[in-house]
Amino acid sequence: ERKSTAKPANGNCEKYNSYREAFARIKQAQAEGWYFEAVTLQESILCDRLQSHLIAIGIPKISSDRSTVGNLIRKIEQAKVSTLPADLFAAISTWWQDRNIVVHAFAKSHPGEPTRSVDAALMHAKKAAKDGDRLIRNVLKWFRAQKKLHSGS
């Protein structure tokens, strides 16, 4: 069920409504302790902005199944013309590593070894979701500034 109301928007209305719904779901997920959903949606927004940045600097479109944070980070590193600030790139890389722990390490361990405690995993997910909020805000702020800079507005 939708968590936001669709609103008319100029330009890419579906993108606007998708982001609006994603942010509403992130907020509700965190309020209710569903940190994995928050992290997943944050990753979706992050991948969307990184892919748009790569296209803006002349890197060909990456297929949807290959546009993971890790692949997009590697493409940005290879591009050599990215305007992504080093501190923001580092924050993305750090969050991506936390995201991987959250998503992949909850129930996974080497055979015969215990997993992390559920409480520790949930605390890590909560922190990643909180950090993801800050990261997404910073990425969107940077992206809007780049768009404004290059549009001449």
CSV table of N, CA and C in Angstrom, one decimal:
chain,number,residue,atom,x,y,z
A,1,GLU,N,0.8,-1.2,0.0
A,1,GLU,CA,0.0,0.0,0.0
A,1,GLU,C,0.9,1.2,0.0
A,2,ARG,N,0.4,2.2,-0.7
A,2,ARG,CA,1.2,3.5,-0.8
A,2,ARG,C,1.3,4.1,0.5
A,3,LYS,N,2.5,4.8,0.7
A,3,LYS,CA,2.8,5.5,2.0
A,3,LYS,C,2.8,7.0,1.7
A,4,SER,N,2.7,7.4,0.4
A,4,SER,CA,2.7,8.8,0.1
A,4,SER,C,1.5,9.0,-0.9
A,5,THR,N,1.2,10.3,-1.1
A,5,THR,CA,0.1,10.6,-2.1
A,5,THR,C,0.8,11.1,-3.3
A,6,ALA,N,0.3,10.7,-4.5
A,6,ALA,CA,0.9,11.1,-5.8
A,6,ALA,C,0.5,12.6,-5.9
A,7,LYS,N,1.5,13.4,-6.4
A,7,LYS,CA,1.3,14.8,-6.6
A,7,LYS,C,1.7,15.1,-8.0
A,8,PRO,N,1.0,16.0,-8.7
A,8,PRO,CA,1.5,16.4,-10.0
A,8,PRO,C,2.8,17.1,-9.9
A,9,ALA,N,3.7,16.9,-10.9
A,9,ALA,CA,5.0,17.5,-10.8
A,9,ALA,C,5.4,17.8,-12.3
A,10,ASN,N,6.2,18.9,-12.4
A,10,ASN,CA,6.8,19.2,-13.7
A,10,ASN,C,7.9,18.2,-14.0
A,11,GLY,N,8.1,18.0,-15.3
A,11,GLY,CA,9.2,17.1,-15.7
A,11,GLY,C,8.9,15.6,-15.5
A,12,ASN,N,9.8,14.9,-14.9
A,12,ASN,CA,9.7,13.5,-14.7
A,12,ASN,C,8.8,13.1,-13.5
A,13,CYS,N,7.5,13.1,-13.7
A,13,CYS,CA,6.5,12.9,-12.7
A,13,CYS,C,6.7,11.6,-12.0
A,14,GLU,N,6.9,10.5,-12.8
A,14,GLU,CA,7.1,9.2,-12.2
A,14,GLU,C,8.3,9.2,-11.3
A,15,LYS,N,9.4,9.8,-11.7
A,15,LYS,CA,10.6,9.8,-10.8
A,15,LYS,C,10.2,10.6,-9.5
A,16,TYR,N,9.6,11.7,-9.6
A,16,TYR,CA,9.2,12.5,-8.4
A,16,TYR,C,8.4,11.6,-7.5
A,17,ASN,N,7.3,11.0,-8.0
A,17,ASN,CA,6.5,10.1,-7.2
A,17,ASN,C,7.2,8.9,-6.6
A,18,SER,N,8.1,8.4,-7.4
A,18,SER,CA,8.9,7.2,-6.9
A,18,SER,C,9.8,7.7,-5.7
A,19,TYR,N,10.4,8.8,-5.8
A,19,TYR,CA,11.2,9.3,-4.7
A,19,TYR,C,10.4,9.7,-3.5
A,20,ARG,N,9.2,10.3,-3.8
A,20,ARG,CA,8.3,10.7,-2.7
A,20,ARG,C,7.9,9.4,-1.9
A,21,GLU,N,7.5,8.4,-2.6
A,21,GLU,CA,7.1,7.1,-2.0
A,21,GLU,C,8.3,6.5,-1.3
A,22,ALA,N,9.5,6.5,-1.9
A,22,ALA,CA,10.7,5.9,-1.2
A,22,ALA,C,11.0,6.7,0.1
A,23,PHE,N,11.0,8.0,0.1
A,23,PHE,CA,11.2,8.7,1.3
A,23,PHE,C,10.2,8.5,2.4
A,24,ALA,N,8.9,8.4,2.0
A,24,ALA,CA,7.8,8.1,2.9
A,24,ALA,C,8.1,6.7,3.6
A,25,ARG,N,8.4,5.7,2.7
A,25,ARG,CA,8.7,4.4,3.2
A,25,ARG,C,9.9,4.3,4.1
A,26,ILE,N,11.0,5.0,3.7
A,26,ILE,CA,12.2,5.1,4.6
A,26,ILE,C,11.8,5.6,6.0
A,27,LYS,N,11.1,6.7,6.0
A,27,LYS,CA,10.7,7.3,7.3
A,27,LYS,C,9.9,6.4,8.1
A,28,GLN,N,8.9,5.7,7.5
A,28,GLN,CA,8.0,4.8,8.2
A,28,GLN,C,8.8,3.6,8.7
A,29,ALA,N,9.7,3.1,7.8
A,29,ALA,CA,10.4,1.9,8.1
A,29,ALA,C,11.3,2.1,9.3
A,30,GLN,N,12.0,3.2,9.3
A,30,GLN,CA,12.8,3.5,10.5
A,30,GLN,C,12.0,3.7,11.8
A,31,ALA,N,10.9,4.4,11.7
A,31,ALA,CA,10.0,4.6,12.8
A,31,ALA,C,9.5,3.3,13.4
A,32,GLU,N,9.3,2.3,12.5
A,32,GLU,CA,8.8,1.0,13.0
A,32,GLU,C,9.9,-0.1,13.2
A,33,GLY,N,11.2,0.3,13.0
A,33,GLY,CA,12.3,-0.6,13.2
A,33,GLY,C,12.5,-1.5,12.0
A,34,TRP,N,12.0,-1.2,10.8
A,34,TRP,CA,12.3,-2.0,9.6
A,34,TRP,C,13.5,-1.4,8.9
A,35,TYR,N,14.6,-1.6,9.5
A,35,TYR,CA,15.8,-0.9,8.9
A,35,TYR,C,16.3,-1.5,7.6
A,36,PHE,N,16.0,-2.8,7.4
A,36,PHE,CA,16.5,-3.4,6.1
A,36,PHE,C,15.7,-2.8,5.0
A,37,GLU,N,14.5,-2.5,5.1
A,37,GLU,CA,13.7,-1.8,4.1
A,37,GLU,C,14.3,-0.4,3.8
A,38,ALA,N,14.6,0.3,4.9
A,38,ALA,CA,15.1,1.7,4.8
A,38,ALA,C,16.5,1.6,4.0
A,39,VAL,N,17.3,0.7,4.4
A,39,VAL,CA,18.6,0.6,3.7
A,39,VAL,C,18.5,0.2,2.2
A,40,THR,N,17.6,-0.6,1.9
A,40,THR,CA,17.3,-1.1,0.5
A,40,THR,C,16.8,0.1,-0.3
A,41,LEU,N,15.9,0.9,0.2
A,41,LEU,CA,15.4,2.0,-0.5
A,41,LEU,C,16.5,3.1,-0.7
A,42,GLN,N,17.2,3.3,0.4
A,42,GLN,CA,18.3,4.3,0.3
A,42,GLN,C,19.3,3.9,-0.8
A,43,GLU,N,19.6,2.6,-0.9
A,43,GLU,CA,20.5,2.1,-1.9
A,43,GLU,C,19.9,2.4,-3.3
A,44,SER,N,18.6,2.2,-3.5
A,44,SER,CA,18.0,2.5,-4.8
A,44,SER,C,18.1,3.9,-5.2
A,45,ILE,N,17.9,4.8,-4.2
A,45,ILE,CA,18.1,6.3,-4.5
A,45,ILE,C,19.5,6.6,-4.9
A,46,LEU,N,20.4,6.0,-4.1
A,46,LEU,CA,21.9,6.3,-4.3
A,46,LEU,C,22.3,5.8,-5.7
A,47,CYS,N,21.9,4.5,-6.0
A,47,CYS,CA,22.2,4.0,-7.3
A,47,CYS,C,21.7,4.9,-8.5
A,48,ASP,N,20.4,5.3,-8.3
A,48,ASP,CA,19.8,6.2,-9.3
A,48,ASP,C,20.6,7.5,-9.5
A,49,ARG,N,21.1,8.1,-8.4
A,49,ARG,CA,21.8,9.4,-8.6
A,49,ARG,C,23.2,9.1,-9.1
A,50,LEU,N,23.9,8.0,-8.7
A,50,LEU,CA,25.2,7.7,-9.2
A,50,LEU,C,25.1,7.4,-10.7
A,51,GLN,N,24.1,6.6,-11.1
A,51,GLN,CA,24.0,6.3,-12.5
A,51,GLN,C,23.8,7.6,-13.3
A,52,SER,N,22.9,8.4,-12.8
A,52,SER,CA,22.7,9.7,-13.5
A,52,SER,C,23.9,10.5,-13.6
A,53,HIS,N,24.7,10.5,-12.6
A,53,HIS,CA,26.0,11.2,-12.6
A,53,HIS,C,26.9,10.7,-13.7
A,54,LEU,N,27.0,9.4,-13.7
A,54,LEU,CA,27.9,8.7,-14.7
A,54,LEU,C,27.4,9.1,-16.2
A,55,ILE,N,26.2,9.1,-16.4
A,55,ILE,CA,25.6,9.4,-17.7
A,55,ILE,C,26.0,10.9,-18.0
A,56,ALA,N,25.9,11.8,-17.0
A,56,ALA,CA,26.1,13.2,-17.2
A,56,ALA,C,27.6,13.4,-17.5
A,57,ILE,N,28.5,12.6,-17.1
A,57,ILE,CA,29.9,12.8,-17.4
A,57,ILE,C,30.4,11.9,-18.6
A,58,GLY,N,29.4,11.3,-19.3
A,58,GLY,CA,29.7,10.7,-20.6
A,58,GLY,C,29.9,9.2,-20.5
A,59,ILE,N,29.6,8.6,-19.4
A,59,ILE,CA,29.8,7.1,-19.3
A,59,ILE,C,28.5,6.5,-19.8
A,60,PRO,N,28.6,5.5,-20.7
A,60,PRO,CA,27.4,4.9,-21.2
A,60,PRO,C,26.5,4.3,-20.1
A,61,LYS,N,25.2,4.2,-20.4
A,61,LYS,CA,24.3,3.6,-19.5
A,61,LYS,C,24.7,2.2,-19.1
A,62,ILE,N,24.5,1.9,-17.8
A,62,ILE,CA,24.8,0.6,-17.3
A,62,ILE,C,23.5,-0.1,-17.1
A,63,SER,N,23.4,-1.4,-17.5
A,63,SER,CA,22.2,-2.1,-17.4
A,63,SER,C,21.7,-2.2,-16.0
A,64,SER,N,20.4,-2.3,-15.8
A,64,SER,CA,19.8,-2.3,-14.4
A,64,SER,C,20.4,-3.4,-13.5
A,65,ASP,N,20.7,-4.6,-14.1
A,65,ASP,CA,21.2,-5.7,-13.3
A,65,ASP,C,22.6,-5.5,-12.9
A,66,ARG,N,23.3,-4.5,-13.5
A,66,ARG,CA,24.7,-4.3,-13.2
A,66,ARG,C,24.9,-2.9,-12.4
A,67,SER,N,23.8,-2.2,-12.2
A,67,SER,CA,24.0,-0.9,-11.6
A,67,SER,C,23.9,-1.0,-10.0
A,68,THR,N,24.7,-1.8,-9.5
A,68,THR,CA,24.8,-1.9,-8.0
A,68,THR,C,25.7,-0.8,-7.5
A,69,VAL,N,25.7,-0.5,-6.2
A,69,VAL,CA,26.6,0.6,-5.7
A,69,VAL,C,28.0,0.2,-6.0
A,70,GLY,N,28.4,-1.0,-5.7
A,70,GLY,CA,29.8,-1.4,-6.0
A,70,GLY,C,30.2,-1.2,-7.4
A,71,ASN,N,29.4,-1.6,-8.4
A,71,ASN,CA,29.7,-1.4,-9.8
A,71,ASN,C,29.8,0.1,-10.1
A,72,LEU,N,28.9,0.8,-9.6
A,72,LEU,CA,28.8,2.3,-9.9
A,72,LEU,C,30.0,3.0,-9.3
A,73,ILE,N,30.4,2.6,-8.1
A,73,ILE,CA,31.7,3.1,-7.5
A,73,ILE,C,32.9,2.8,-8.4
A,74,ARG,N,33.0,1.6,-8.8
A,74,ARG,CA,34.1,1.3,-9.7
A,74,ARG,C,34.1,2.1,-11.0
A,75,LYS,N,32.9,2.3,-11.6
A,75,LYS,CA,32.8,3.1,-12.8
A,75,LYS,C,33.3,4.5,-12.5
A,76,ILE,N,32.9,5.1,-11.4
A,76,ILE,CA,33.3,6.4,-11.0
A,76,ILE,C,34.8,6.5,-10.8
A,77,GLU,N,35.4,5.5,-10.2
A,77,GLU,CA,36.8,5.5,-10.0
A,77,GLU,C,37.6,5.4,-11.3
A,78,GLN,N,37.0,4.7,-12.3
A,78,GLN,CA,37.6,4.5,-13.6
A,78,GLN,C,37.5,5.7,-14.5
A,79,ALA,N,36.4,6.5,-14.2
A,79,ALA,CA,36.0,7.6,-15.1
A,79,ALA,C,37.1,8.7,-15.1
A,80,LYS,N,37.7,9.0,-14.0
A,80,LYS,CA,38.7,10.0,-13.9
A,80,LYS,C,38.2,11.5,-14.1
A,81,VAL,N,37.0,11.6,-14.5
A,81,VAL,CA,36.4,12.9,-14.8
A,81,VAL,C,35.2,13.2,-13.8
A,82,SER,N,35.0,12.4,-12.9
A,82,SER,CA,33.9,12.6,-12.0
A,82,SER,C,34.1,13.9,-11.1
A,83,THR,N,33.0,14.6,-10.9
A,83,THR,CA,33.1,15.8,-10.0
A,83,THR,C,32.6,15.4,-8.6
A,84,LEU,N,32.4,14.2,-8.3
A,84,LEU,CA,32.0,13.7,-7.0
A,84,LEU,C,33.2,14.0,-6.0
A,85,PRO,N,32.9,14.9,-5.0
A,85,PRO,CA,33.9,15.2,-4.0
A,85,PRO,C,34.5,14.0,-3.3
A,86,ALA,N,35.8,14.0,-3.0
A,86,ALA,CA,36.4,12.8,-2.4
A,86,ALA,C,35.8,12.5,-1.1
A,87,ASP,N,35.4,13.4,-0.3
A,87,ASP,CA,34.7,13.1,1.0
A,87,ASP,C,33.4,12.4,0.8
A,88,LEU,N,32.6,12.9,-0.2
A,88,LEU,CA,31.4,12.2,-0.5
A,88,LEU,C,31.5,10.8,-1.0
A,89,PHE,N,32.5,10.7,-1.9
A,89,PHE,CA,32.9,9.4,-2.4
A,89,PHE,C,33.2,8.4,-1.3
A,90,ALA,N,34.0,8.9,-0.4
A,90,ALA,CA,34.5,8.1,0.8
A,90,ALA,C,33.2,7.7,1.6
A,91,ALA,N,32.3,8.6,1.8
A,91,ALA,CA,31.1,8.3,2.6
A,91,ALA,C,30.3,7.3,1.9
A,92,ILE,N,30.2,7.4,0.6
A,92,ILE,CA,29.4,6.4,-0.2
A,92,ILE,C,30.0,5.0,0.0
A,93,SER,N,31.4,5.0,-0.2
A,93,SER,CA,32.1,3.7,0.0
A,93,SER,C,31.9,3.1,1.4
A,94,THR,N,32.0,3.9,2.4
A,94,THR,CA,31.8,3.4,3.8
A,94,THR,C,30.4,2.9,4.0
A,95,TRP,N,29.4,3.7,3.5
A,95,TRP,CA,28.1,3.2,3.7
A,95,TRP,C,27.8,2.0,2.9
A,96,TRP,N,28.3,1.8,1.8
A,96,TRP,CA,28.1,0.6,0.9
A,96,TRP,C,28.7,-0.6,1.7
A,97,GLN,N,29.8,-0.4,2.3
A,97,GLN,CA,30.4,-1.6,3.1
A,97,GLN,C,29.5,-1.9,4.3
A,98,ASP,N,28.9,-0.9,4.9
A,98,ASP,CA,28.0,-1.2,6.0
A,98,ASP,C,26.7,-1.8,5.5
A,99,ARG,N,26.2,-1.4,4.3
A,99,ARG,CA,25.1,-1.9,3.7
A,99,ARG,C,25.3,-3.4,3.4
A,100,ASN,N,26.5,-3.7,2.9
A,100,ASN,CA,26.8,-5.1,2.6
A,100,ASN,C,26.7,-6.0,3.8
A,101,ILE,N,27.2,-5.5,5.0
A,101,ILE,CA,27.2,-6.2,6.2
A,101,ILE,C,25.7,-6.4,6.6
A,102,VAL,N,24.9,-5.4,6.6
A,102,VAL,CA,23.5,-5.4,6.9
A,102,VAL,C,22.8,-6.5,6.1
A,103,VAL,N,23.0,-6.4,4.8
A,103,VAL,CA,22.2,-7.3,3.9
A,103,VAL,C,22.7,-8.7,3.9
A,104,HIS,N,24.0,-8.9,3.9
A,104,HIS,CA,24.5,-10.2,3.7
A,104,HIS,C,24.9,-11.0,4.9
A,105,ALA,N,25.1,-10.3,6.1
A,105,ALA,CA,25.6,-11.0,7.2
A,105,ALA,C,24.6,-11.3,8.3
A,106,PHE,N,23.3,-11.1,8.1
A,106,PHE,CA,22.3,-11.3,9.1
A,106,PHE,C,22.2,-12.7,9.5
A,107,ALA,N,22.1,-13.6,8.5
A,107,ALA,CA,22.0,-15.0,8.8
A,107,ALA,C,23.1,-15.9,8.2
A,108,LYS,N,24.1,-15.2,7.7
A,108,LYS,CA,25.2,-16.0,7.0
A,108,LYS,C,26.4,-16.0,7.9
A,109,SER,N,27.0,-17.2,7.9
A,109,SER,CA,28.3,-17.4,8.6
A,109,SER,C,28.9,-18.6,7.9
A,110,HIS,N,30.2,-18.8,8.3
A,110,HIS,CA,30.9,-20.0,7.8
A,110,HIS,C,30.3,-21.2,8.4
A,111,PRO,N,30.3,-22.4,7.7
A,111,PRO,CA,29.7,-23.6,8.3
A,111,PRO,C,30.4,-23.9,9.7
A,112,GLY,N,29.5,-24.2,10.6
A,112,GLY,CA,30.0,-24.5,12.0
A,112,GLY,C,30.3,-23.3,12.8
A,113,GLU,N,30.2,-22.1,12.3
A,113,GLU,CA,30.5,-20.9,13.1
A,113,GLU,C,29.1,-20.2,13.3
A,114,PRO,N,29.0,-19.5,14.5
A,114,PRO,CA,27.7,-18.8,14.7
A,114,PRO,C,27.6,-17.5,13.9
A,115,THR,N,26.4,-17.1,13.7
A,115,THR,CA,26.2,-15.7,13.2
A,115,THR,C,26.4,-14.7,14.3
A,116,ARG,N,26.4,-13.4,13.9
A,116,ARG,CA,26.4,-12.4,14.9
A,116,ARG,C,25.1,-12.5,15.7
A,117,SER,N,25.0,-11.9,16.8
A,117,SER,CA,23.8,-11.9,17.6
A,117,SER,C,22.7,-11.1,16.8
A,118,VAL,N,21.5,-11.5,16.9
A,118,VAL,CA,20.4,-10.7,16.3
A,118,VAL,C,20.4,-9.3,16.7
A,119,ASP,N,20.6,-9.0,18.0
A,119,ASP,CA,20.6,-7.7,18.5
A,119,ASP,C,21.8,-6.8,17.9
A,120,ALA,N,22.9,-7.4,17.7
A,120,ALA,CA,24.1,-6.7,17.1
A,120,ALA,C,23.8,-6.4,15.6
A,121,ALA,N,23.2,-7.4,15.0
A,121,ALA,CA,22.8,-7.2,13.5
A,121,ALA,C,21.8,-6.1,13.4
A,122,LEU,N,20.8,-6.0,14.3
A,122,LEU,CA,19.7,-5.0,14.2
A,122,LEU,C,20.3,-3.6,14.5
A,123,MET,N,21.2,-3.5,15.5
A,123,MET,CA,21.9,-2.3,15.8
A,123,MET,C,22.7,-1.8,14.6
A,124,HIS,N,23.4,-2.7,14.0
A,124,HIS,CA,24.1,-2.3,12.8
A,124,HIS,C,23.2,-1.8,11.7
A,125,ALA,N,22.1,-2.5,11.5
A,125,ALA,CA,21.1,-2.1,10.5
A,125,ALA,C,20.5,-0.7,10.8
A,126,LYS,N,20.2,-0.5,12.1
A,126,LYS,CA,19.7,0.8,12.5
A,126,LYS,C,20.7,2.0,12.2
A,127,LYS,N,22.0,1.7,12.5
A,127,LYS,CA,23.0,2.7,12.3
A,127,LYS,C,23.2,3.0,10.8
A,128,ALA,N,23.2,1.9,10.0
A,128,ALA,CA,23.3,2.0,8.5
A,128,ALA,C,22.1,2.8,7.9
A,129,ALA,N,20.9,2.6,8.5
A,129,ALA,CA,19.8,3.3,8.0
A,129,ALA,C,19.9,4.8,8.3
A,130,LYS,N,20.3,5.1,9.6
A,130,LYS,CA,20.5,6.5,10.0
A,130,LYS,C,21.6,7.2,9.2
A,131,ASP,N,22.7,6.5,9.0
A,131,ASP,CA,23.8,7.0,8.2
A,131,ASP,C,23.4,7.2,6.7
A,132,GLY,N,22.5,6.3,6.2
A,132,GLY,CA,22.0,6.3,4.9
A,132,GLY,C,21.2,7.6,4.7
A,133,ASP,N,20.4,8.0,5.7
A,133,ASP,CA,19.6,9.2,5.6
A,133,ASP,C,20.5,10.4,5.3
A,134,ARG,N,21.6,10.5,6.1
A,134,ARG,CA,22.5,11.6,6.0
A,134,ARG,C,23.2,11.6,4.6
A,135,LEU,N,23.6,10.4,4.2
A,135,LEU,CA,24.3,10.2,3.0
A,135,LEU,C,23.4,10.6,1.8
A,136,ILE,N,22.2,10.1,1.8
A,136,ILE,CA,21.3,10.4,0.7
A,136,ILE,C,21.0,11.9,0.6
A,137,ARG,N,20.8,12.6,1.7
A,137,ARG,CA,20.7,14.0,1.7
A,137,ARG,C,21.9,14.7,1.1
A,138,ASN,N,23.1,14.3,1.5
A,138,ASN,CA,24.3,14.9,1.0
A,138,ASN,C,24.5,14.6,-0.5
A,139,VAL,N,24.2,13.4,-1.0
A,139,VAL,CA,24.3,13.1,-2.4
A,139,VAL,C,23.3,13.9,-3.2
A,140,LEU,N,22.0,14.0,-2.7
A,140,LEU,CA,21.0,14.8,-3.4
A,140,LEU,C,21.4,16.3,-3.5
A,141,LYS,N,21.9,16.8,-2.4
A,141,LYS,CA,22.3,18.2,-2.4
A,141,LYS,C,23.4,18.4,-3.4
A,142,TRP,N,24.4,17.5,-3.4
A,142,TRP,CA,25.5,17.6,-4.4
A,142,TRP,C,25.0,17.5,-5.8
A,143,PHE,N,24.1,16.5,-6.0
A,143,PHE,CA,23.6,16.3,-7.4
A,143,PHE,C,22.8,17.5,-7.9
A,144,ARG,N,22.0,18.1,-7.0
A,144,ARG,CA,21.2,19.3,-7.4
A,144,ARG,C,22.1,20.4,-7.8
A,145,ALA,N,23.2,20.6,-7.0
A,145,ALA,CA,24.2,21.7,-7.3
A,145,ALA,C,24.8,21.4,-8.6
A,146,GLN,N,25.2,20.2,-8.9
A,146,GLN,CA,25.8,19.9,-10.2
A,146,GLN,C,24.9,20.1,-11.3
A,147,LYS,N,23.6,19.7,-11.2
A,147,LYS,CA,22.6,19.9,-12.2
A,147,LYS,C,22.4,21.4,-12.5
A,148,LYS,N,22.4,22.2,-11.4
A,148,LYS,CA,22.2,23.7,-11.5
A,148,LYS,C,23.4,24.3,-12.2
A,149,LEU,N,24.6,23.8,-11.8
A,149,LEU,CA,25.8,24.4,-12.4
A,149,LEU,C,25.9,24.1,-13.9
A,150,HIS,N,25.5,22.9,-14.3
A,150,HIS,CA,25.6,22.6,-15.7
A,150,HIS,C,24.5,23.0,-16.6
A,151,SER,N,23.4,23.4,-15.9
A,151,SER,CA,22.2,23.9,-16.7
A,151,SER,C,22.3,25.4,-16.9
A,152,GLY,N,23.2,26.0,-16.1
A,152,GLY,CA,23.4,27.5,-16.2
A,152,GLY,C,22.4,28.3,-15.5
A,153,SER,N,21.6,27.6,-14.6
A,153,SER,CA,20.6,28.3,-13.8
A,153,SER,C,21.2,28.9,-12.6
